[in-house]
mmCIF file of C-alpha atoms in Angstrom:
data_model
loop_
_atom_site.group_PDB
_atom_site.id
_atom_site.type_symbol
_atom_site.label_atom_id
_atom_site.label_comp_id
_atom_site.label_asym_id
_atom_site.label_seq_id
_atom_site.Cartn_x
_atom_site.Cartn_y
_atom_site.Cartn_z
ATOM 1 C CA MET A 342 45.706 152.528 91.479
ATOM 2 C CA ALA A 343 44.188 151.621 94.839
ATOM 3 C CA SER A 344 42.099 154.221 96.651
ATOM 4 C CA LEU A 345 43.326 156.098 99.711
ATOM 5 C CA SER A 346 40.840 154.213 101.886
ATOM 6 C CA ALA A 347 42.157 150.873 100.578
ATOM 7 C CA TRP A 348 45.683 151.972 101.370
ATOM 8 C CA ARG A 349 44.628 153.082 104.822
ATOM 9 C CA GLU A 350 43.203 149.633 105.535
ATOM 10 C CA ARG A 351 46.244 147.885 104.122
ATOM 11 C CA VAL A 352 48.699 149.987 106.140
ATOM 12 C CA ALA A 353 46.612 149.479 109.328
ATOM 13 C CA ALA A 354 46.641 145.707 108.826
ATOM 14 C CA GLU A 355 50.426 145.749 108.330
ATOM 15 C CA LEU A 356 50.835 147.766 111.546
ATOM 16 C CA ASP A 357 48.664 145.376 113.522
ATOM 17 C CA ALA A 358 50.664 142.384 112.292
ATOM 18 C CA ALA A 359 54.024 143.976 113.030
ATOM 19 C CA VAL A 360 53.094 144.954 116.614
ATOM 20 C CA ALA A 361 51.567 141.545 117.248
ATOM 21 C CA PHE A 362 54.891 139.881 116.391
ATOM 22 C CA TRP A 363 56.735 141.872 119.028
ATOM 23 C CA GLU A 364 53.978 141.377 121.578
ATOM 24 C CA ARG A 365 54.199 137.615 121.113
ATOM 25 C CA HIS A 366 57.939 137.185 121.150
ATOM 26 C CA SER A 367 59.923 140.073 122.643
ATOM 27 C CA HIS A 368 58.692 140.572 126.207
ATOM 28 C CA ASP A 369 60.822 139.371 129.126
ATOM 29 C CA PRO A 370 58.474 138.666 132.056
ATOM 30 C CA GLN A 371 61.355 137.692 134.329
ATOM 31 C CA HIS A 372 63.616 140.728 134.186
ATOM 32 C CA GLY A 373 61.526 143.294 132.300
ATOM 33 C CA GLY A 374 62.354 145.005 129.074
ATOM 34 C CA PHE A 375 62.414 143.448 125.625
ATOM 35 C CA PHE A 376 64.440 141.022 123.544
ATOM 36 C CA SER A 377 65.348 142.320 120.093
ATOM 37 C CA CYS A 378 67.507 139.449 118.775
ATOM 38 C CA LEU A 379 64.702 137.394 117.290
ATOM 39 C CA SER A 380 64.882 134.684 114.626
ATOM 40 C CA ARG A 381 62.433 134.482 111.773
ATOM 41 C CA ASP A 382 59.822 132.679 113.904
ATOM 42 C CA GLY A 383 60.400 134.916 116.937
ATOM 43 C CA THR A 384 62.797 132.581 118.797
ATOM 44 C CA VAL A 385 65.319 134.531 120.899
ATOM 45 C CA TYR A 386 68.824 133.816 119.612
ATOM 46 C CA ASP A 387 70.668 136.288 121.900
ATOM 47 C CA GLU A 388 69.475 137.644 125.269
ATOM 48 C CA THR A 389 71.504 140.878 125.049
ATOM 49 C CA LYS A 390 69.292 143.900 125.458
ATOM 50 C CA TYR A 391 70.108 147.071 123.520
ATOM 51 C CA VAL A 392 69.185 150.235 125.353
ATOM 52 C CA TRP A 393 68.237 152.304 122.310
ATOM 53 C CA LEU A 394 65.894 149.538 121.172
ATOM 54 C CA GLN A 395 64.367 149.345 124.666
ATOM 55 C CA GLY A 396 63.569 153.065 124.486
ATOM 56 C CA ARG A 397 62.253 152.740 120.964
ATOM 57 C CA GLN A 398 59.855 149.923 121.857
ATOM 58 C CA VAL A 399 58.616 151.861 124.885
ATOM 59 C CA TRP A 400 57.991 154.770 122.528
ATOM 60 C CA VAL A 401 56.089 152.654 119.989
ATOM 61 C CA TYR A 402 53.832 151.016 122.564
ATOM 62 C CA SER A 403 53.159 154.291 124.362
ATOM 63 C CA ARG A 404 52.513 156.276 121.201
ATOM 64 C CA LEU A 405 50.127 153.681 119.793
ATOM 65 C CA TYR A 406 48.334 153.385 123.106
ATOM 66 C CA ARG A 407 47.908 157.151 123.288
ATOM 67 C CA LYS A 408 47.037 157.894 119.674
ATOM 68 C CA VAL A 409 45.351 154.860 118.097
ATOM 69 C CA PRO A 410 42.081 153.658 119.714
ATOM 70 C CA ARG A 411 42.469 150.007 118.739
ATOM 71 C CA PHE A 412 45.804 149.868 120.616
ATOM 72 C CA ARG A 413 44.354 151.357 123.810
ATOM 73 C CA ARG A 414 44.595 148.037 125.588
ATOM 74 C CA PRO A 415 45.846 147.620 129.180
ATOM 75 C CA GLU A 416 48.461 145.065 128.169
ATOM 76 C CA ILE A 417 50.074 147.501 125.716
ATOM 77 C CA LEU A 418 50.474 150.149 128.394
ATOM 78 C CA GLU A 419 51.724 147.612 130.946
ATOM 79 C CA ALA A 420 54.336 146.333 128.494
ATOM 80 C CA ALA A 421 55.479 149.906 127.896
ATOM 81 C CA ARG A 422 55.600 150.503 131.610
ATOM 82 C CA ALA A 423 57.691 147.353 132.175
ATOM 83 C CA GLY A 424 60.094 148.605 129.543
ATOM 84 C CA GLY A 425 60.227 152.051 131.097
ATOM 85 C CA GLU A 426 60.906 150.684 134.562
ATOM 86 C CA PHE A 427 63.673 148.506 133.142
ATOM 87 C CA LEU A 428 65.278 151.628 131.646
ATOM 88 C CA LEU A 429 64.991 153.598 134.883
ATOM 89 C CA ARG A 430 66.477 150.684 136.826
ATOM 90 C CA CYS A 431 69.216 149.528 134.482
ATOM 91 C CA ALA A 432 70.053 151.872 131.597
ATOM 92 C CA ARG A 433 72.482 154.187 133.405
ATOM 93 C CA LEU A 434 76.096 153.022 133.679
ATOM 94 C CA GLU A 435 75.878 153.742 137.420
ATOM 95 C CA PRO A 436 73.379 155.522 139.675
ATOM 96 C CA GLY A 437 73.304 159.246 138.967
ATOM 97 C CA SER A 438 75.376 158.999 135.766
ATOM 98 C CA PRO A 439 73.952 160.763 132.679
ATOM 99 C CA ARG A 440 75.540 158.091 130.456
ATOM 100 C CA ALA A 441 73.472 155.114 129.381
ATOM 101 C CA ALA A 442 74.890 151.790 128.287
ATOM 102 C CA PHE A 443 74.491 150.647 124.707
ATOM 103 C CA ALA A 444 73.966 146.996 125.600
ATOM 104 C CA LEU A 445 72.875 145.204 128.790
ATOM 105 C CA SER A 446 72.820 141.633 129.951
ATOM 106 C CA ARG A 447 69.368 140.091 130.205
ATOM 107 C CA ASP A 448 69.155 141.033 133.879
ATOM 108 C CA GLY A 449 70.235 144.602 133.183
ATOM 109 C CA ARG A 450 73.965 144.747 133.898
ATOM 110 C CA PRO A 451 75.996 147.063 131.595
ATOM 111 C CA ALA A 452 77.737 145.083 128.847
ATOM 112 C CA ARG A 453 78.827 147.682 126.274
ATOM 113 C CA LEU A 454 79.155 151.447 125.973
ATOM 114 C CA GLN A 455 78.977 153.480 122.747
ATOM 115 C CA ARG A 456 80.505 156.911 122.389
ATOM 116 C CA THR A 457 77.353 158.351 120.891
ATOM 117 C CA VAL A 458 74.089 159.881 122.155
ATOM 118 C CA PHE A 459 71.840 157.204 120.643
ATOM 119 C CA SER A 460 71.013 155.361 123.865
ATOM 120 C CA GLU A 461 70.262 158.522 125.826
ATOM 121 C CA VAL A 462 68.112 160.035 123.076
ATOM 122 C CA PHE A 463 65.851 157.001 122.842
ATOM 123 C CA CYS A 464 65.647 156.628 126.631
ATOM 124 C CA ALA A 465 64.374 160.200 126.680
ATOM 125 C CA LEU A 466 61.937 159.731 123.788
ATOM 126 C CA GLY A 467 60.506 156.502 125.160
ATOM 127 C CA LEU A 468 60.121 157.739 128.718
ATOM 128 C CA ASP A 469 58.588 161.042 127.638
ATOM 129 C CA GLU A 470 55.997 159.229 125.553
ATOM 130 C CA LEU A 471 55.344 156.746 128.372
ATOM 131 C CA GLY A 472 54.800 159.615 130.815
ATOM 132 C CA ARG A 473 52.198 161.092 128.508
ATOM 133 C CA ALA A 474 50.446 157.762 127.899
ATOM 134 C CA ALA A 475 50.444 156.711 131.567
ATOM 135 C CA GLY A 476 49.896 160.185 133.003
ATOM 136 C CA GLU A 477 52.907 159.813 135.306
ATOM 137 C CA PRO A 478 55.221 162.865 135.517
ATOM 138 C CA ARG A 479 58.203 160.918 136.865
ATOM 139 C CA TYR A 480 58.816 159.321 133.486
ATOM 140 C CA ARG A 481 58.806 162.709 131.790
ATOM 141 C CA ALA A 482 61.122 164.128 134.447
ATOM 142 C CA ALA A 483 63.653 161.389 133.694
ATOM 143 C CA ALA A 484 63.276 162.177 130.005
ATOM 144 C CA ARG A 485 64.117 165.840 130.639
ATOM 145 C CA GLU A 486 67.279 164.849 132.565
ATOM 146 C CA TRP A 487 68.523 162.802 129.635
ATOM 147 C CA THR A 488 67.530 165.560 127.174
ATOM 148 C CA ALA A 489 69.631 168.082 129.096
ATOM 149 C CA ALA A 490 72.630 165.740 128.919
ATOM 150 C CA VAL A 491 72.176 165.137 125.182
ATOM 151 C CA ALA A 492 71.915 168.884 124.550
ATOM 152 C CA ARG A 493 75.175 169.501 126.403
ATOM 153 C CA TRP A 494 77.050 166.739 124.577
ATOM 154 C CA ALA A 495 75.765 167.759 121.168
ATOM 155 C CA ARG A 496 76.328 171.489 121.450
ATOM 156 C CA GLU A 497 79.064 172.099 123.990
ATOM 157 C CA ALA A 498 80.931 169.050 125.268
ATOM 158 C CA PRO A 499 81.192 166.136 122.792
ATOM 159 C CA GLN A 500 84.448 165.174 124.462
ATOM 160 C CA GLU A 501 82.437 163.982 127.457
ATOM 161 C CA LEU A 502 81.330 161.061 125.296
ATOM 162 C CA GLY A 503 84.912 159.869 125.142
ATOM 163 C CA ARG A 504 85.571 160.709 121.496
ATOM 164 C CA PRO A 505 88.756 162.810 121.321
ATOM 165 C CA GLN A 506 89.498 164.693 118.113
ATOM 166 C CA LEU A 507 92.553 162.906 116.711
ATOM 167 C CA ALA A 508 95.097 164.848 114.685
ATOM 168 C CA GLY A 509 94.560 163.052 111.392
ATOM 169 C CA ALA A 510 90.756 162.882 111.474
ATOM 170 C CA PRO A 511 88.918 165.595 109.533
ATOM 171 C CA PRO A 512 86.504 167.555 111.737
ATOM 172 C CA HIS A 513 82.997 166.631 110.751
ATOM 173 C CA GLU A 514 79.389 166.623 111.909
ATOM 174 C CA ALA A 515 77.116 163.621 111.312
ATOM 175 C CA LEU A 516 73.519 164.176 110.301
ATOM 176 C CA ALA A 517 72.213 161.806 112.997
ATOM 177 C CA VAL A 518 73.048 164.129 115.899
ATOM 178 C CA PRO A 519 71.124 167.286 114.933
ATOM 179 C CA MET A 520 68.327 165.129 113.517
ATOM 180 C CA MET A 521 67.876 163.343 116.828
ATOM 181 C CA VAL A 522 68.258 166.516 118.850
ATOM 182 C CA LEU A 523 65.589 168.272 116.788
ATOM 183 C CA GLY A 524 63.205 165.308 117.076
ATOM 184 C CA LEU A 525 63.712 165.090 120.814
ATOM 185 C CA ALA A 526 63.116 168.802 121.340
ATOM 186 C CA GLU A 527 59.994 168.755 119.142
ATOM 187 C CA GLN A 528 58.503 165.810 120.974
ATOM 188 C CA LEU A 529 59.027 167.357 124.400
ATOM 189 C CA ARG A 530 57.575 170.674 123.184
ATOM 190 C CA ASP A 531 54.589 168.878 121.692
ATOM 191 C CA GLY A 532 53.927 167.267 125.080
ATOM 192 C CA GLY A 533 53.499 170.611 126.837
ATOM 193 C CA GLY A 534 57.120 171.252 127.577
ATOM 194 C CA ASP A 535 57.263 174.452 125.551
ATOM 195 C CA ASP A 536 59.953 176.566 127.174
ATOM 196 C CA GLU A 537 62.949 178.607 126.129
ATOM 197 C CA THR A 538 65.418 175.748 126.552
ATOM 198 C CA LEU A 539 63.519 173.462 124.205
ATOM 199 C CA ASP A 540 62.964 176.297 121.728
ATOM 200 C CA GLU A 541 66.708 176.950 121.593
ATOM 201 C CA LEU A 542 67.470 173.256 121.270
ATOM 202 C CA ALA A 543 65.025 172.820 118.388
ATOM 203 C CA ALA A 544 66.407 175.892 116.619
ATOM 204 C CA TRP A 545 69.970 174.560 116.954
ATOM 205 C CA GLY A 546 68.958 171.154 115.608
ATOM 206 C CA ALA A 547 67.121 172.661 112.622
ATOM 207 C CA GLN A 548 69.997 174.982 111.754
ATOM 208 C CA ARG A 549 72.545 172.183 111.861
ATOM 209 C CA LEU A 550 70.256 169.826 109.970
ATOM 210 C CA LEU A 551 69.914 172.257 107.050
ATOM 211 C CA ALA A 552 73.708 172.458 106.802
ATOM 212 C CA HIS A 553 73.589 168.909 105.392
ATOM 213 C CA LEU A 554 71.625 170.077 102.335
ATOM 214 C CA GLN A 555 74.356 170.407 99.745
ATOM 215 C CA ARG A 556 74.920 170.820 95.981
ATOM 216 C CA GLY A 557 72.188 173.355 95.517
ATOM 217 C CA ASP A 558 69.948 171.577 97.998
ATOM 218 C CA SER A 559 69.828 168.535 95.700
ATOM 219 C CA VAL A 560 71.326 166.028 98.133
ATOM 220 C CA VAL A 561 71.410 165.451 101.897
ATOM 221 C CA LEU A 562 74.917 164.425 102.896
ATOM 222 C CA GLU A 563 75.431 162.329 105.999
ATOM 223 C CA ASN A 564 78.649 164.111 106.961
ATOM 224 C CA VAL A 565 79.683 167.746 106.538
ATOM 225 C CA SER A 566 82.370 169.972 108.017
ATOM 226 C CA PRO A 567 81.556 171.891 111.228
ATOM 227 C CA ASP A 568 81.031 175.017 109.115
ATOM 228 C CA GLY A 569 78.614 173.241 106.758
ATOM 229 C CA LYS A 570 80.888 172.443 103.817
ATOM 230 C CA GLU A 571 81.126 169.237 101.803
ATOM 231 C CA LEU A 572 83.957 166.901 102.797
ATOM 232 C CA PRO A 573 86.331 165.044 100.449
ATOM 233 C CA GLY A 574 86.565 161.279 100.147
ATOM 234 C CA SER A 575 84.104 158.530 100.995
ATOM 235 C CA MET A 576 82.978 160.222 104.198
ATOM 236 C CA GLY A 577 81.837 163.287 102.279
ATOM 237 C CA ARG A 578 80.065 161.328 99.540
ATOM 238 C CA LEU A 579 77.880 159.227 101.835
ATOM 239 C CA LEU A 580 74.151 159.551 101.253
ATOM 240 C CA ASN A 581 72.112 157.685 103.849
ATOM 241 C CA PRO A 582 68.742 156.844 102.219
ATOM 242 C CA GLY A 583 65.789 157.162 104.531
ATOM 243 C CA THR A 584 67.329 159.579 106.998
ATOM 244 C CA PRO A 585 66.232 162.994 105.593
ATOM 245 C CA TRP A 586 62.499 162.770 106.111
ATOM 246 C CA GLY A 587 60.070 164.703 108.191
ATOM 247 C CA ARG A 588 56.671 166.330 108.336
ATOM 248 C CA GLY A 589 57.892 169.846 108.998
ATOM 249 C CA GLY A 590 60.558 172.158 107.643
ATOM 250 C CA ARG A 591 61.640 172.025 104.017
ATOM 251 C CA PRO A 592 59.163 170.269 101.696
ATOM 252 C CA ASP A 593 61.929 169.834 99.110
ATOM 253 C CA ALA A 594 63.956 167.792 101.643
ATOM 254 C CA TRP A 595 61.195 165.236 102.121
ATOM 255 C CA ALA A 596 62.086 162.919 99.245
ATOM 256 C CA PRO A 597 64.554 160.194 100.278
ATOM 257 C CA ALA A 598 68.109 160.345 99.074
ATOM 258 C CA PRO A 599 68.970 158.027 96.171
ATOM 259 C CA GLY A 600 71.608 156.032 98.032
ATOM 260 C CA SER A 601 75.329 155.766 98.466
ATOM 261 C CA ASP A 602 77.408 156.003 95.311
ATOM 262 C CA ALA A 603 79.591 153.175 94.047
ATOM 263 C CA ALA A 604 82.683 154.784 95.562
ATOM 264 C CA SER A 605 81.283 154.619 99.056
ATOM 265 C CA ALA A 606 83.127 152.616 101.692
ATOM 266 C CA GLN A 607 79.838 151.309 103.126
ATOM 267 C CA LEU A 608 79.814 147.524 102.759
ATOM 268 C CA GLU A 609 76.025 147.446 102.432
ATOM 269 C CA TRP A 610 75.873 150.031 99.659
ATOM 270 C CA SER A 611 74.163 147.665 97.216
ATOM 271 C CA MET A 612 71.773 146.074 99.718
ATOM 272 C CA LYS A 613 68.170 147.012 100.377
ATOM 273 C CA LEU A 614 67.367 147.524 104.051
ATOM 274 C CA TRP A 615 64.034 147.722 105.826
ATOM 275 C CA TRP A 616 64.328 151.144 107.420
ATOM 276 C CA PRO A 617 65.075 153.264 104.310
ATOM 277 C CA HIS A 618 62.036 151.692 102.628
ATOM 278 C CA ALA A 619 59.845 152.330 105.687
ATOM 279 C CA GLU A 620 60.978 155.944 105.874
ATOM 280 C CA ALA A 621 60.700 156.457 102.119
ATOM 281 C CA MET A 622 57.009 155.567 102.452
ATOM 282 C CA VAL A 623 56.644 158.292 105.096
ATOM 283 C CA ALA A 624 58.589 160.854 103.052
ATOM 284 C CA LEU A 625 56.687 160.286 99.826
ATOM 285 C CA LEU A 626 53.288 160.329 101.476
ATOM 286 C CA ALA A 627 54.213 163.500 103.367
ATOM 287 C CA ALA A 628 55.351 165.092 100.117
ATOM 288 C CA TYR A 629 52.014 164.192 98.491
ATOM 289 C CA ALA A 630 50.086 165.616 101.452
ATOM 290 C CA HIS A 631 52.069 168.848 100.993
ATOM 291 C CA ASP A 632 51.710 169.476 97.273
ATOM 292 C CA ARG A 633 49.124 166.880 96.079
ATOM 293 C CA ARG A 634 51.191 166.049 93.017
ATOM 294 C CA PRO A 635 49.925 162.669 91.696
ATOM 295 C CA GLU A 636 53.426 161.407 90.976
ATOM 296 C CA ARG A 637 54.204 161.608 94.731
ATOM 297 C CA LEU A 638 51.307 159.292 95.526
ATOM 298 C CA GLU A 639 52.227 156.965 92.687
ATOM 299 C CA ALA A 640 55.796 156.782 94.011
ATOM 300 C CA PHE A 641 54.487 156.038 97.530
ATOM 301 C CA GLN A 642 52.382 153.195 96.178
ATOM 302 C CA ARG A 643 55.288 151.723 94.182
ATOM 303 C CA VAL A 644 57.575 151.780 97.231
ATOM 304 C CA ALA A 645 54.878 150.377 99.511
ATOM 305 C CA ASP A 646 53.969 147.591 97.077
ATOM 306 C CA TYR A 647 57.641 146.584 96.748
ATOM 307 C CA THR A 648 58.209 146.796 100.500
ATOM 308 C CA PHE A 649 55.184 144.727 101.484
ATOM 309 C CA ASP A 650 55.967 142.195 98.782
ATOM 310 C CA LYS A 651 59.690 141.773 99.515
ATOM 311 C CA PHE A 652 60.244 142.580 103.168
ATOM 312 C CA ARG A 653 57.101 141.248 104.838
ATOM 313 C CA ASP A 654 57.162 137.641 106.043
ATOM 314 C CA PRO A 655 53.729 136.139 105.266
ATOM 315 C CA GLU A 656 54.438 133.040 107.358
ATOM 316 C CA HIS A 657 55.637 134.405 110.680
ATOM 317 C CA GLY A 658 54.843 138.105 110.480
ATOM 318 C CA GLU A 659 56.915 141.300 110.688
ATOM 319 C CA TRP A 660 59.548 142.255 108.114
ATOM 320 C CA PHE A 661 62.892 140.861 107.134
ATOM 321 C CA GLY A 662 65.544 143.512 107.537
ATOM 322 C CA TYR A 663 68.116 142.836 104.857
ATOM 323 C CA LEU A 664 67.670 142.076 101.174
ATOM 324 C CA SER A 665 70.121 141.793 98.319
ATOM 325 C CA ARG A 666 69.912 144.368 95.553
ATOM 326 C CA GLU A 667 67.791 141.871 93.583
ATOM 327 C CA GLY A 668 65.245 141.741 96.420
ATOM 328 C CA ASN A 669 66.160 138.334 97.835
ATOM 329 C CA VAL A 670 66.235 137.838 101.607
ATOM 330 C CA ALA A 671 69.841 138.005 102.782
ATOM 331 C CA LEU A 672 69.215 137.455 106.513
ATOM 332 C CA THR A 673 66.101 135.800 107.918
ATOM 333 C CA ILE A 674 66.376 137.361 111.403
ATOM 334 C CA LYS A 675 63.577 139.728 112.455
ATOM 335 C CA GLY A 676 65.683 141.714 114.926
ATOM 336 C CA GLY A 677 69.133 142.318 116.291
ATOM 337 C CA PRO A 678 71.302 145.147 117.686
ATOM 338 C CA PHE A 679 69.876 147.608 115.108
ATOM 339 C CA LYS A 680 66.439 146.299 114.145
ATOM 340 C CA GLY A 681 63.756 146.171 116.797
ATOM 341 C CA CYS A 682 60.173 147.272 117.344
ATOM 342 C CA PHE A 683 60.480 150.742 115.873
ATOM 343 C CA HIS A 684 61.031 151.641 112.205
ATOM 344 C CA VAL A 685 58.301 149.419 110.803
ATOM 345 C CA ALA A 686 55.662 150.277 113.402
ATOM 346 C CA ARG A 687 56.482 153.982 113.467
ATOM 347 C CA ALA A 688 56.437 154.356 109.669
ATOM 348 C CA LEU A 689 53.171 152.454 109.307
ATOM 349 C CA HIS A 690 51.586 154.484 112.137
ATOM 350 C CA MET A 691 52.655 157.756 110.514
ATOM 351 C CA CYS A 692 51.378 156.617 107.112
ATOM 352 C CA GLU A 693 48.047 155.583 108.614
ATOM 353 C CA GLU A 694 47.707 159.002 110.288
ATOM 354 C CA MET A 695 48.459 160.829 107.042
ATOM 355 C CA LEU A 696 46.059 158.687 105.028
ATOM 356 C CA GLU A 697 43.314 159.333 107.530
ATOM 357 C CA GLU A 698 43.985 163.059 107.327
ATOM 358 C CA LEU A 699 43.918 162.947 103.522
ATOM 359 C CA LEU A 700 40.602 161.091 103.580
ATOM 360 C CA ARG A 701 39.109 163.672 105.953
ATOM 361 C CA GLU A 702 40.201 166.506 103.721
ATOM 362 C CA GLY A 703 38.729 164.780 100.662
#
């Protein structure tokens, strides 16, 4: 079993390679922002820009610039700033609107709207982190505006997103919403925005998140009823591996869920995707840091070995996103509407931080 220091070096090298891929291929010097639809070798196959991935890449660059000395390079901050300015200029459906588009044309014109809070959440996260990295309050002010809108839609006015409650649809709450709300509130509080509004928002997110712990706290269900009960059918059975992780809250909720069962309606139920593996690495290492049980560390190393062996592209860099159950590459693309510069870099950064902390503690 490799030492913690060896794992720290390996994870750091993987992080450097992943970020380098996006630096080489994703920047748009003409219109600003980032391309996410990248082929295996980094060639752009679609110029559509997805707002949530713009915010995520701004977050990654800004966080690495602020927290990791080797990434404290002017070009990293300038790329983050270019992405942030693109969001401020183009993300809103129209000037003054709290709604952000889901997809934009290359030059920033709205192309598609989703009836969710994903775009607005990641605009807020990215701009808040950019404001901290660049020392410019205007970015953080814009992040607070989007946070206020997200809080209203999540807690009081979901109908403003354009999603009416139809008569035959069972009322339900998806795990993603309270999870994102809690993460957003925690980041803004961590950045010196500790006030009553953020405290209340974080408490709401944590309370709703724990409602998804079901069956004696043995599973984390993706969908539950508004009063925290398990739902019937495929919607109620869905386990979304990778989602229930974190470094705070319930230690027993850190381990990733085992996956969707065979009766799930999810078409990808038997596939292996990049982001659950990335987040499983975070969850298992966090669990080990919490209780120091050797089997947690062994599980982290097994998952990391498999992930680096199967998902990483040794020829062109970064990770493939989609494997068959047998571990064969199903799609050779490196990015698209859902995969961008985020899950890989964030997970590796968090793992590197935890490994460094473990090494300091001895």
